[in-house]
JSON list of C-alpha atoms in Angstrom, two decimals:
[
{"chain": "A", "resi": 1, "resn": "GLU", "atom": "CA", "xyz": [0.00, 0.00, 0.00]},
{"chain": "A", "resi": 2, "resn": "ILE", "atom": "CA", "xyz": [1.23, 3.47, -0.83]},
{"chain": "A", "resi": 3, "resn": "VAL", "atom": "CA", "xyz": [1.47, 5.71, 2.24]},
{"chain": "A", "resi": 4, "resn": "LEU", "atom": "CA", "xyz": [0.88, 9.42, 1.68]},
{"chain": "A", "resi": 5, "resn": "THR", "atom": "CA", "xyz": [2.36, 11.90, 4.16]},
{"chain": "A", "resi": 6, "resn": "GLN", "atom": "CA", "xyz": [1.05, 15.46, 4.11]},
{"chain": "A", "resi": 7, "resn": "SER", "atom": "CA", "xyz": [2.84, 18.47, 5.54]},
{"chain": "A", "resi": 8, "resn": "PRO", "atom": "CA", "xyz": [2.42, 20.61, 7.42]},
{"chain": "A", "resi": 9, "resn": "GLY", "atom": "CA", "xyz": [-0.28, 19.24, 9.67]},
{"chain": "A", "resi": 10, "resn": "THR", "atom": "CA", "xyz": [-1.62, 22.74, 10.24]},
{"chain": "A", "resi": 11, "resn": "LEU", "atom": "CA", "xyz": [-0.93, 25.87, 8.21]},
{"chain": "A", "resi": 12, "resn": "SER", "atom": "CA", "xyz": [-1.82, 29.29, 9.63]},
{"chain": "A", "resi": 13, "resn": "LEU", "atom": "CA", "xyz": [-2.09, 32.05, 7.04]},
{"chain": "A", "resi": 14, "resn": "SER", "atom": "CA", "xyz": [-4.03, 35.23, 6.35]},
{"chain": "A", "resi": 15, "resn": "PRO", "atom": "CA", "xyz": [-6.44, 35.94, 3.48]},
{"chain": "A", "resi": 16, "resn": "GLY", "atom": "CA", "xyz": [-4.52, 37.13, 0.44]},
{"chain": "A", "resi": 17, "resn": "GLU", "atom": "CA", "xyz": [-1.45, 35.06, 1.25]},
{"chain": "A", "resi": 18, "resn": "ARG", "atom": "CA", "xyz": [-0.13, 32.12, -0.75]},
{"chain": "A", "resi": 19, "resn": "ALA", "atom": "CA", "xyz": [-0.54, 28.57, 0.60]},
{"chain": "A", "resi": 20, "resn": "THR", "atom": "CA", "xyz": [1.72, 25.66, -0.27]},
{"chain": "A", "resi": 21, "resn": "LEU", "atom": "CA", "xyz": [0.69, 22.17, 0.83]},
{"chain": "A", "resi": 22, "resn": "SER", "atom": "CA", "xyz": [2.84, 19.09, 0.38]},
{"chain": "A", "resi": 23, "resn": "CYS", "atom": "CA", "xyz": [2.06, 15.42, -0.19]},
{"chain": "A", "resi": 24, "resn": "ARG", "atom": "CA", "xyz": [4.83, 12.83, -0.27]},
{"chain": "A", "resi": 25, "resn": "ALA", "atom": "CA", "xyz": [4.27, 9.22, -1.34]},
{"chain": "A", "resi": 26, "resn": "SER", "atom": "CA", "xyz": [6.15, 6.18, -0.01]},
{"chain": "A", "resi": 27, "resn": "GLN", "atom": "CA", "xyz": [6.59, 4.97, -3.59]},
{"chain": "A", "resi": 28, "resn": "THR", "atom": "CA", "xyz": [6.04, 6.33, -7.09]},
{"chain": "A", "resi": 29, "resn": "VAL", "atom": "CA", "xyz": [2.45, 7.19, -7.87]},
{"chain": "A", "resi": 30, "resn": "SER", "atom": "CA", "xyz": [1.68, 5.53, -11.17]},
{"chain": "A", "resi": 31, "resn": "SER", "atom": "CA", "xyz": [0.82, 7.92, -14.01]},
{"chain": "A", "resi": 32, "resn": "ASN", "atom": "CA", "xyz": [0.77, 10.73, -11.44]},
{"chain": "A", "resi": 33, "resn": "TYR", "atom": "CA", "xyz": [-2.72, 9.64, -10.41]},
{"chain": "A", "resi": 34, "resn": "LEU", "atom": "CA", "xyz": [-2.81, 12.03, -7.47]},
{"chain": "A", "resi": 35, "resn": "ALA", "atom": "CA", "xyz": [-5.86, 14.03, -6.45]},
{"chain": "A", "resi": 36, "resn": "TRP", "atom": "CA", "xyz": [-6.47, 16.84, -3.96]},
{"chain": "A", "resi": 37, "resn": "TYR", "atom": "CA", "xyz": [-9.69, 17.46, -2.02]},
{"chain": "A", "resi": 38, "resn": "GLN", "atom": "CA", "xyz": [-11.03, 20.23, 0.15]},
{"chain": "A", "resi": 39, "resn": "GLN", "atom": "CA", "xyz": [-13.32, 19.43, 3.05]},
{"chain": "A", "resi": 40, "resn": "LYS", "atom": "CA", "xyz": [-15.29, 21.80, 5.26]},
{"chain": "A", "resi": 41, "resn": "PRO", "atom": "CA", "xyz": [-16.99, 20.76, 8.52]},
{"chain": "A", "resi": 42, "resn": "GLY", "atom": "CA", "xyz": [-20.13, 18.71, 8.01]},
{"chain": "A", "resi": 43, "resn": "GLN", "atom": "CA", "xyz": [-19.63, 18.45, 4.27]},
{"chain": "A", "resi": 44, "resn": "ALA", "atom": "CA", "xyz": [-18.45, 15.80, 1.85]},
{"chain": "A", "resi": 45, "resn": "PRO", "atom": "CA", "xyz": [-15.02, 16.40, 0.33]},
{"chain": "A", "resi": 46, "resn": "ARG", "atom": "CA", "xyz": [-14.80, 18.36, -2.92]},
{"chain": "A", "resi": 47, "resn": "LEU", "atom": "CA", "xyz": [-12.43, 17.35, -5.72]},
{"chain": "A", "resi": 48, "resn": "LEU", "atom": "CA", "xyz": [-10.00, 20.15, -6.59]},
{"chain": "A", "resi": 49, "resn": "ILE", "atom": "CA", "xyz": [-7.20, 18.56, -8.61]},
{"chain": "A", "resi": 50, "resn": "TYR", "atom": "CA", "xyz": [-6.85, 15.25, -10.45]},
{"chain": "A", "resi": 51, "resn": "GLY", "atom": "CA", "xyz": [-3.91, 13.73, -12.27]},
{"chain": "A", "resi": 52, "resn": "ALA", "atom": "CA", "xyz": [-1.59, 15.87, -10.11]},
{"chain": "A", "resi": 53, "resn": "SER", "atom": "CA", "xyz": [-2.28, 19.07, -12.06]},
{"chain": "A", "resi": 54, "resn": "GLY", "atom": "CA", "xyz": [-5.70, 18.92, -13.72]},
{"chain": "A", "resi": 55, "resn": "ARG", "atom": "CA", "xyz": [-8.23, 21.32, -12.24]},
{"chain": "A", "resi": 56, "resn": "ALA", "atom": "CA", "xyz": [-11.66, 19.79, -11.64]},
{"chain": "A", "resi": 57, "resn": "THR", "atom": "CA", "xyz": [-14.79, 21.35, -13.07]},
{"chain": "A", "resi": 58, "resn": "GLY", "atom": "CA", "xyz": [-15.71, 24.66, -11.48]},
{"chain": "A", "resi": 59, "resn": "ILE", "atom": "CA", "xyz": [-12.53, 25.01, -9.41]},
{"chain": "A", "resi": 60, "resn": "PRO", "atom": "CA", "xyz": [-11.09, 28.54, -9.39]},
{"chain": "A", "resi": 61, "resn": "ASP", "atom": "CA", "xyz": [-7.74, 29.03, -11.06]},
{"chain": "A", "resi": 62, "resn": "ARG", "atom": "CA", "xyz": [-6.12, 30.17, -7.80]},
{"chain": "A", "resi": 63, "resn": "PHE", "atom": "CA", "xyz": [-5.88, 26.43, -7.04]},
{"chain": "A", "resi": 64, "resn": "SER", "atom": "CA", "xyz": [-3.06, 24.61, -8.81]},
{"chain": "A", "resi": 65, "resn": "GLY", "atom": "CA", "xyz": [-1.37, 21.25, -8.46]},
{"chain": "A", "resi": 66, "resn": "SER", "atom": "CA", "xyz": [2.12, 20.20, -9.40]},
{"chain": "A", "resi": 67, "resn": "GLY", "atom": "CA", "xyz": [4.63, 17.43, -8.89]},
{"chain": "A", "resi": 68, "resn": "SER", "atom": "CA", "xyz": [5.36, 13.93, -10.09]},
{"chain": "A", "resi": 69, "resn": "GLY", "atom": "CA", "xyz": [6.69, 10.61, -8.90]},
{"chain": "A", "resi": 70, "resn": "THR", "atom": "CA", "xyz": [6.61, 10.82, -5.11]},
{"chain": "A", "resi": 71, "resn": "ASP", "atom": "CA", "xyz": [6.38, 14.57, -4.40]},
{"chain": "A", "resi": 72, "resn": "PHE", "atom": "CA", "xyz": [3.28, 16.65, -5.03]},
{"chain": "A", "resi": 73, "resn": "THR", "atom": "CA", "xyz": [2.17, 20.15, -4.13]},
{"chain": "A", "resi": 74, "resn": "LEU", "atom": "CA", "xyz": [-1.14, 22.00, -3.93]},
{"chain": "A", "resi": 75, "resn": "THR", "atom": "CA", "xyz": [-0.79, 25.76, -4.21]},
{"chain": "A", "resi": 76, "resn": "ILE", "atom": "CA", "xyz": [-3.48, 28.32, -3.48]},
{"chain": "A", "resi": 77, "resn": "SER", "atom": "CA", "xyz": [-2.15, 31.51, -5.00]},
{"chain": "A", "resi": 78, "resn": "ARG", "atom": "CA", "xyz": [-4.16, 34.05, -3.03]},
{"chain": "A", "resi": 79, "resn": "LEU", "atom": "CA", "xyz": [-6.28, 32.81, -0.13]},
{"chain": "A", "resi": 80, "resn": "GLU", "atom": "CA", "xyz": [-9.93, 33.73, 0.04]},
{"chain": "A", "resi": 81, "resn": "PRO", "atom": "CA", "xyz": [-11.90, 33.41, 3.30]},
{"chain": "A", "resi": 82, "resn": "GLU", "atom": "CA", "xyz": [-13.75, 30.36, 1.96]},
{"chain": "A", "resi": 83, "resn": "ASP", "atom": "CA", "xyz": [-10.46, 28.48, 1.36]},
{"chain": "A", "resi": 84, "resn": "PHE", "atom": "CA", "xyz": [-9.85, 27.81, 5.05]},
{"chain": "A", "resi": 85, "resn": "ALA", "atom": "CA", "xyz": [-10.61, 24.12, 5.40]},
{"chain": "A", "resi": 86, "resn": "VAL", "atom": "CA", "xyz": [-8.90, 20.71, 5.56]},
{"chain": "A", "resi": 87, "resn": "TYR", "atom": "CA", "xyz": [-7.11, 19.44, 2.45]},
{"chain": "A", "resi": 88, "resn": "TYR", "atom": "CA", "xyz": [-6.41, 15.82, 1.58]},
{"chain": "A", "resi": 89, "resn": "CYS", "atom": "CA", "xyz": [-4.31, 14.21, -1.11]},
{"chain": "A", "resi": 90, "resn": "GLN", "atom": "CA", "xyz": [-5.21, 10.79, -2.52]},
{"chain": "A", "resi": 91, "resn": "GLN", "atom": "CA", "xyz": [-3.45, 8.40, -4.86]},
{"chain": "A", "resi": 92, "resn": "TYR", "atom": "CA", "xyz": [-5.40, 6.25, -7.29]},
{"chain": "A", "resi": 93, "resn": "GLY", "atom": "CA", "xyz": [-2.50, 4.82, -9.28]},
{"chain": "A", "resi": 94, "resn": "THR", "atom": "CA", "xyz": [-2.96, 1.34, -7.91]},
{"chain": "A", "resi": 95, "resn": "SER", "atom": "CA", "xyz": [-6.14, -0.65, -7.37]},
{"chain": "A", "resi": 96, "resn": "LEU", "atom": "CA", "xyz": [-5.83, 0.06, -3.64]},
{"chain": "A", "resi": 97, "resn": "TYR", "atom": "CA", "xyz": [-6.33, 3.76, -3.08]},
{"chain": "A", "resi": 98, "resn": "THR", "atom": "CA", "xyz": [-5.01, 5.72, -0.11]},
{"chain": "A", "resi": 99, "resn": "PHE", "atom": "CA", "xyz": [-5.45, 9.19, 1.38]},
{"chain": "A", "resi": 100, "resn": "GLY", "atom": "CA", "xyz": [-3.02, 11.39, 3.20]},
{"chain": "A", "resi": 101, "resn": "GLN", "atom": "CA", "xyz": [-3.82, 12.37, 6.79]},
{"chain": "A", "resi": 102, "resn": "GLY", "atom": "CA", "xyz": [-4.80, 15.92, 5.85]},
{"chain": "A", "resi": 103, "resn": "THR", "atom": "CA", "xyz": [-3.56, 19.49, 6.26]},
{"chain": "A", "resi": 104, "resn": "LYS", "atom": "CA", "xyz": [-5.70, 21.97, 8.17]},
{"chain": "A", "resi": 105, "resn": "LEU", "atom": "CA", "xyz": [-5.52, 25.45, 6.69]},
{"chain": "A", "resi": 106, "resn": "GLU", "atom": "CA", "xyz": [-6.54, 27.94, 9.38]},
{"chain": "A", "resi": 107, "resn": "ILE", "atom": "CA", "xyz": [-6.88, 31.68, 9.56]},
{"chain": "A", "resi": 108, "resn": "LYS", "atom": "CA", "xyz": [-3.95, 33.38, 11.25]},
{"chain": "B", "resi": 1, "resn": "GLN", "atom": "CA", "xyz": [-25.38, 15.89, -13.38]},
{"chain": "B", "resi": 2, "resn": "VAL", "atom": "CA", "xyz": [-24.49, 12.86, -11.30]},
{"chain": "B", "resi": 3, "resn": "GLN", "atom": "CA", "xyz": [-26.31, 12.49, -7.98]},
{"chain": "B", "resi": 4, "resn": "LEU", "atom": "CA", "xyz": [-25.53, 9.98, -5.25]},
{"chain": "B", "resi": 5, "resn": "VAL", "atom": "CA", "xyz": [-28.15, 9.61, -2.52]},
{"chain": "B", "resi": 6, "resn": "GLN", "atom": "CA", "xyz": [-27.34, 7.48, 0.49]},
{"chain": "B", "resi": 7, "resn": "SER", "atom": "CA", "xyz": [-29.53, 5.73, 3.02]},
{"chain": "B", "resi": 8, "resn": "GLY", "atom": "CA", "xyz": [-30.16, 7.15, 6.46]},
{"chain": "B", "resi": 9, "resn": "ALA", "atom": "CA", "xyz": [-28.29, 7.02, 9.73]},
{"chain": "B", "resi": 10, "resn": "GLU", "atom": "CA", "xyz": [-27.94, 3.71, 11.56]},
{"chain": "B", "resi": 11, "resn": "VAL", "atom": "CA", "xyz": [-27.32, 2.69, 15.16]},
{"chain": "B", "resi": 12, "resn": "LYS", "atom": "CA", "xyz": [-25.88, -0.79, 15.55]},
{"chain": "B", "resi": 13, "resn": "LYS", "atom": "CA", "xyz": [-24.66, -2.98, 18.38]},
{"chain": "B", "resi": 14, "resn": "PRO", "atom": "CA", "xyz": [-21.10, -4.31, 18.53]},
{"chain": "B", "resi": 15, "resn": "GLY", "atom": "CA", "xyz": [-20.74, -7.56, 16.60]},
{"chain": "B", "resi": 16, "resn": "SER", "atom": "CA", "xyz": [-23.65, -6.85, 14.28]},
{"chain": "B", "resi": 17, "resn": "SER", "atom": "CA", "xyz": [-23.62, -5.82, 10.61]},
{"chain": "B", "resi": 18, "resn": "VAL", "atom": "CA", "xyz": [-24.71, -2.75, 8.72]},
{"chain": "B", "resi": 19, "resn": "LYS", "atom": "CA", "xyz": [-25.64, -2.26, 5.07]},
{"chain": "B", "resi": 20, "resn": "VAL", "atom": "CA", "xyz": [-25.53, 1.22, 3.55]},
{"chain": "B", "resi": 21, "resn": "SER", "atom": "CA", "xyz": [-26.95, 2.01, 0.13]},
{"chain": "B", "resi": 22, "resn": "CYS", "atom": "CA", "xyz": [-25.99, 4.60, -2.49]},
{"chain": "B", "resi": 23, "resn": "LYS", "atom": "CA", "xyz": [-28.52, 5.33, -5.24]},
{"chain": "B", "resi": 24, "resn": "ALA", "atom": "CA", "xyz": [-26.91, 6.83, -8.37]},
{"chain": "B", "resi": 25, "resn": "SER", "atom": "CA", "xyz": [-28.53, 8.89, -11.09]},
{"chain": "B", "resi": 26, "resn": "GLY", "atom": "CA", "xyz": [-27.36, 11.02, -14.00]},
{"chain": "B", "resi": 27, "resn": "GLY", "atom": "CA", "xyz": [-24.30, 9.02, -14.91]},
{"chain": "B", "resi": 28, "resn": "THR", "atom": "CA", "xyz": [-23.48, 5.72, -16.59]},
{"chain": "B", "resi": 29, "resn": "PHE", "atom": "CA", "xyz": [-23.87, 3.46, -13.59]},
{"chain": "B", "resi": 30, "resn": "SER", "atom": "CA", "xyz": [-22.68, 0.21, -15.09]},
{"chain": "B", "resi": 31, "resn": "SER", "atom": "CA", "xyz": [-19.32, 1.56, -16.23]},
{"chain": "B", "resi": 32, "resn": "ASP", "atom": "CA", "xyz": [-18.74, 4.21, -13.55]},
{"chain": "B", "resi": 33, "resn": "ALA", "atom": "CA", "xyz": [-16.39, 3.09, -10.81]},
{"chain": "B", "resi": 34, "resn": "LEU", "atom": "CA", "xyz": [-17.73, 3.76, -7.35]},
{"chain": "B", "resi": 35, "resn": "SER", "atom": "CA", "xyz": [-15.86, 3.78, -4.05]},
{"chain": "B", "resi": 36, "resn": "TRP", "atom": "CA", "xyz": [-16.69, 3.87, -0.36]},
{"chain": "B", "resi": 37, "resn": "VAL", "atom": "CA", "xyz": [-14.81, 6.17, 2.01]},
{"chain": "B", "resi": 38, "resn": "ARG", "atom": "CA", "xyz": [-15.32, 6.57, 5.73]},
{"chain": "B", "resi": 39, "resn": "GLN", "atom": "CA", "xyz": [-14.47, 9.27, 8.23]},
{"chain": "B", "resi": 40, "resn": "ALA", "atom": "CA", "xyz": [-14.44, 8.66, 11.96]},
{"chain": "B", "resi": 41, "resn": "PRO", "atom": "CA", "xyz": [-15.31, 11.64, 14.20]},
{"chain": "B", "resi": 42, "resn": "GLY", "atom": "CA", "xyz": [-12.57, 14.25, 13.99]},
{"chain": "B", "resi": 43, "resn": "GLN", "atom": "CA", "xyz": [-10.42, 12.01, 11.81]},
{"chain": "B", "resi": 44, "resn": "GLY", "atom": "CA", "xyz": [-9.30, 11.85, 8.19]},
{"chain": "B", "resi": 45, "resn": "LEU", "atom": "CA", "xyz": [-10.63, 10.09, 5.13]},
{"chain": "B", "resi": 46, "resn": "GLU", "atom": "CA", "xyz": [-10.18, 6.34, 4.76]},
{"chain": "B", "resi": 47, "resn": "TRP", "atom": "CA", "xyz": [-10.76, 4.46, 1.50]},
{"chain": "B", "resi": 48, "resn": "MET", "atom": "CA", "xyz": [-12.54, 1.16, 2.10]},
{"chain": "B", "resi": 49, "resn": "GLY", "atom": "CA", "xyz": [-13.00, -0.28, -1.35]},
{"chain": "B", "resi": 50, "resn": "GLY", "atom": "CA", "xyz": [-14.54, 0.15, -4.76]},
{"chain": "B", "resi": 51, "resn": "ILE", "atom": "CA", "xyz": [-16.37, -1.54, -7.61]},
{"chain": "B", "resi": 52, "resn": "ILE", "atom": "CA", "xyz": [-17.14, -1.13, -11.30]},
{"chain": "B", "resi": 53, "resn": "PRO", "atom": "CA", "xyz": [-20.68, -2.55, -11.58]},
{"chain": "B", "resi": 54, "resn": "ILE", "atom": "CA", "xyz": [-20.26, -3.98, -15.07]},
{"chain": "B", "resi": 55, "resn": "PHE", "atom": "CA", "xyz": [-17.28, -6.02, -13.91]},
{"chain": "B", "resi": 56, "resn": "GLY", "atom": "CA", "xyz": [-18.68, -6.81, -10.49]},
{"chain": "B", "resi": 57, "resn": "THR", "atom": "CA", "xyz": [-15.41, -7.70, -8.76]},
{"chain": "B", "resi": 58, "resn": "PRO", "atom": "CA", "xyz": [-14.64, -5.25, -5.96]},
{"chain": "B", "resi": 59, "resn": "ASP", "atom": "CA", "xyz": [-11.30, -4.19, -4.53]},
{"chain": "B", "resi": 60, "resn": "TYR", "atom": "CA", "xyz": [-10.97, -3.80, -0.78]},
{"chain": "B", "resi": 61, "resn": "ALA", "atom": "CA", "xyz": [-8.48, -2.03, 1.43]},
{"chain": "B", "resi": 62, "resn": "GLN", "atom": "CA", "xyz": [-6.41, -4.59, 3.28]},
{"chain": "B", "resi": 63, "resn": "LYS", "atom": "CA", "xyz": [-7.61, -3.26, 6.63]},
{"chain": "B", "resi": 64, "resn": "PHE", "atom": "CA", "xyz": [-11.20, -4.30, 5.90]},
{"chain": "B", "resi": 65, "resn": "GLN", "atom": "CA", "xyz": [-10.60, -7.59, 4.09]},
{"chain": "B", "resi": 66, "resn": "GLY", "atom": "CA", "xyz": [-12.92, -10.27, 5.46]},
{"chain": "B", "resi": 67, "resn": "ARG", "atom": "CA", "xyz": [-15.34, -7.77, 7.06]},
{"chain": "B", "resi": 68, "resn": "VAL", "atom": "CA", "xyz": [-16.49, -5.70, 4.11]},
{"chain": "B", "resi": 69, "resn": "LYS", "atom": "CA", "xyz": [-18.61, -6.47, 1.09]},
{"chain": "B", "resi": 70, "resn": "ILE", "atom": "CA", "xyz": [-19.32, -4.04, -1.74]},
{"chain": "B", "resi": 71, "resn": "THR", "atom": "CA", "xyz": [-21.96, -4.87, -4.31]},
{"chain": "B", "resi": 72, "resn": "ALA", "atom": "CA", "xyz": [-23.84, -3.09, -7.07]},
{"chain": "B", "resi": 73, "resn": "ASP", "atom": "CA", "xyz": [-27.29, -3.66, -8.56]},
{"chain": "B", "resi": 74, "resn": "GLU", "atom": "CA", "xyz": [-27.38, -2.41, -12.15]},
{"chain": "B", "resi": 75, "resn": "SER", "atom": "CA", "xyz": [-31.18, -2.76, -12.35]},
{"chain": "B", "resi": 76, "resn": "THR", "atom": "CA", "xyz": [-31.66, -0.16, -9.61]},
{"chain": "B", "resi": 77, "resn": "THR", "atom": "CA", "xyz": [-28.37, 1.75, -10.11]},
{"chain": "B", "resi": 78, "resn": "THR", "atom": "CA", "xyz": [-27.64, 1.27, -6.43]},
{"chain": "B", "resi": 79, "resn": "ALA", "atom": "CA", "xyz": [-24.39, 0.32, -4.75]},
{"chain": "B", "resi": 80, "resn": "TYR", "atom": "CA", "xyz": [-24.13, -1.20, -1.30]},
{"chain": "B", "resi": 81, "resn": "LEU", "atom": "CA", "xyz": [-21.56, -1.35, 1.47]},
{"chain": "B", "resi": 82, "resn": "GLU", "atom": "CA", "xyz": [-21.91, -4.05, 4.06]},
{"chain": "B", "resi": 83, "resn": "LEU", "atom": "CA", "xyz": [-19.64, -4.07, 7.10]},
{"chain": "B", "resi": 84, "resn": "SER", "atom": "CA", "xyz": [-19.79, -6.95, 9.56]},
{"chain": "B", "resi": 85, "resn": "SER", "atom": "CA", "xyz": [-18.47, -7.67, 13.06]},
{"chain": "B", "resi": 86, "resn": "LEU", "atom": "CA", "xyz": [-18.93, -4.02, 13.96]},
{"chain": "B", "resi": 87, "resn": "ARG", "atom": "CA", "xyz": [-16.71, -2.48, 16.63]},
{"chain": "B", "resi": 88, "resn": "TYR", "atom": "CA", "xyz": [-17.03, 0.82, 18.49]},
{"chain": "B", "resi": 89, "resn": "GLU", "atom": "CA", "xyz": [-14.24, 2.22, 16.28]},
{"chain": "B", "resi": 90, "resn": "ASP", "atom": "CA", "xyz": [-16.39, 1.66, 13.18]},
{"chain": "B", "resi": 91, "resn": "THR", "atom": "CA", "xyz": [-18.48, 4.64, 14.27]},
{"chain": "B", "resi": 92, "resn": "ALA", "atom": "CA", "xyz": [-18.05, 7.00, 11.35]},
{"chain": "B", "resi": 93, "resn": "VAL", "atom": "CA", "xyz": [-19.67, 8.78, 8.44]},
{"chain": "B", "resi": 94, "resn": "TYR", "atom": "CA", "xyz": [-19.62, 6.55, 5.38]},
{"chain": "B", "resi": 95, "resn": "PHE", "atom": "CA", "xyz": [-19.51, 8.17, 1.94]},
{"chain": "B", "resi": 96, "resn": "CYS", "atom": "CA", "xyz": [-19.94, 6.76, -1.53]},
{"chain": "B", "resi": 97, "resn": "ALA", "atom": "CA", "xyz": [-18.19, 8.56, -4.36]},
{"chain": "B", "resi": 98, "resn": "ARG", "atom": "CA", "xyz": [-17.98, 8.24, -8.12]},
{"chain": "B", "resi": 99, "resn": "ASP", "atom": "CA", "xyz": [-14.46, 7.42, -9.17]},
{"chain": "B", "resi": 100, "resn": "GLN", "atom": "CA", "xyz": [-13.59, 9.15, -12.42]},
{"chain": "B", "resi": 101, "resn": "LYS", "atom": "CA", "xyz": [-10.24, 10.95, -12.48]},
{"chain": "B", "resi": 102, "resn": "GLY", "atom": "CA", "xyz": [-10.54, 11.31, -8.75]},
{"chain": "B", "resi": 103, "resn": "PHE", "atom": "CA", "xyz": [-13.74, 11.19, -6.75]},
{"chain": "B", "resi": 104, "resn": "ASP", "atom": "CA", "xyz": [-15.74, 13.84, -8.57]},
{"chain": "B", "resi": 105, "resn": "PHE", "atom": "CA", "xyz": [-19.20, 13.27, -7.07]},
{"chain": "B", "resi": 106, "resn": "TRP", "atom": "CA", "xyz": [-20.00, 12.29, -3.50]},
{"chain": "B", "resi": 107, "resn": "GLY", "atom": "CA", "xyz": [-23.01, 11.10, -1.58]},
{"chain": "B", "resi": 108, "resn": "GLN", "atom": "CA", "xyz": [-24.19, 13.10, 1.41]},
{"chain": "B", "resi": 109, "resn": "GLY", "atom": "CA", "xyz": [-22.77, 10.60, 3.88]},
{"chain": "B", "resi": 110, "resn": "THR", "atom": "CA", "xyz": [-24.37, 8.10, 6.25]},
{"chain": "B", "resi": 111, "resn": "LEU", "atom": "CA", "xyz": [-23.61, 8.18, 9.96]},
{"chain": "B", "resi": 112, "resn": "VAL", "atom": "CA", "xyz": [-23.19, 4.72, 11.44]},
{"chain": "B", "resi": 113, "resn": "THR", "atom": "CA", "xyz": [-23.00, 4.66, 15.22]},
{"chain": "B", "resi": 114, "resn": "VAL", "atom": "CA", "xyz": [-21.87, 1.52, 17.00]},
{"chain": "B", "resi": 115, "resn": "SER", "atom": "CA", "xyz": [-23.16, 1.54, 20.53]},
{"chain": "B", "resi": 116, "resn": "SER", "atom": "CA", "xyz": [-24.28, -1.00, 23.09]}
]
């Protein structure tokens, strides 16, 4: 099973700032099948990024994904108040999917 | 637009089983992969397993092997998650999600509470 480790655990920033979230895999993610999700309290997760860098339908362009192999990054270029939430990465490059433990993005 | 509607909350006793349903509409049910993900209170997301209805053979996370069963009924476009030998730590919200370049559509979640 591929283990995904996200860092930092918590990120404290202010609206307007840039956020950089990391996801590291224990082995190469096949075909860069890496997704990012945003989750707010009491809601289902929302798909942001698929295939490491593809933006899902309706996702603002301030969200971008990058990386390959074992190291991936989600960048939010300029934080809006609604972006403060928990973010998860997920690999789907094998038949057994796994999620990272999450990064909480909180208002400083 | 794909919609996934799950069955309602359940309260179960330790050692019993629970079966959660996920009714799909708006997509191509038979060929759409569908996964189940759970989230314990205050915890992260945990993938449990998935199925492509037309193929019928599910994949399961190793952690749940032997306790979980995922099925799909093409005639009613409904997928099911059955979890047996329930423990207190199985208390969680269980989500179904369509699996197409990531999990692009999600059900609303079903709270399963294991309590004596």
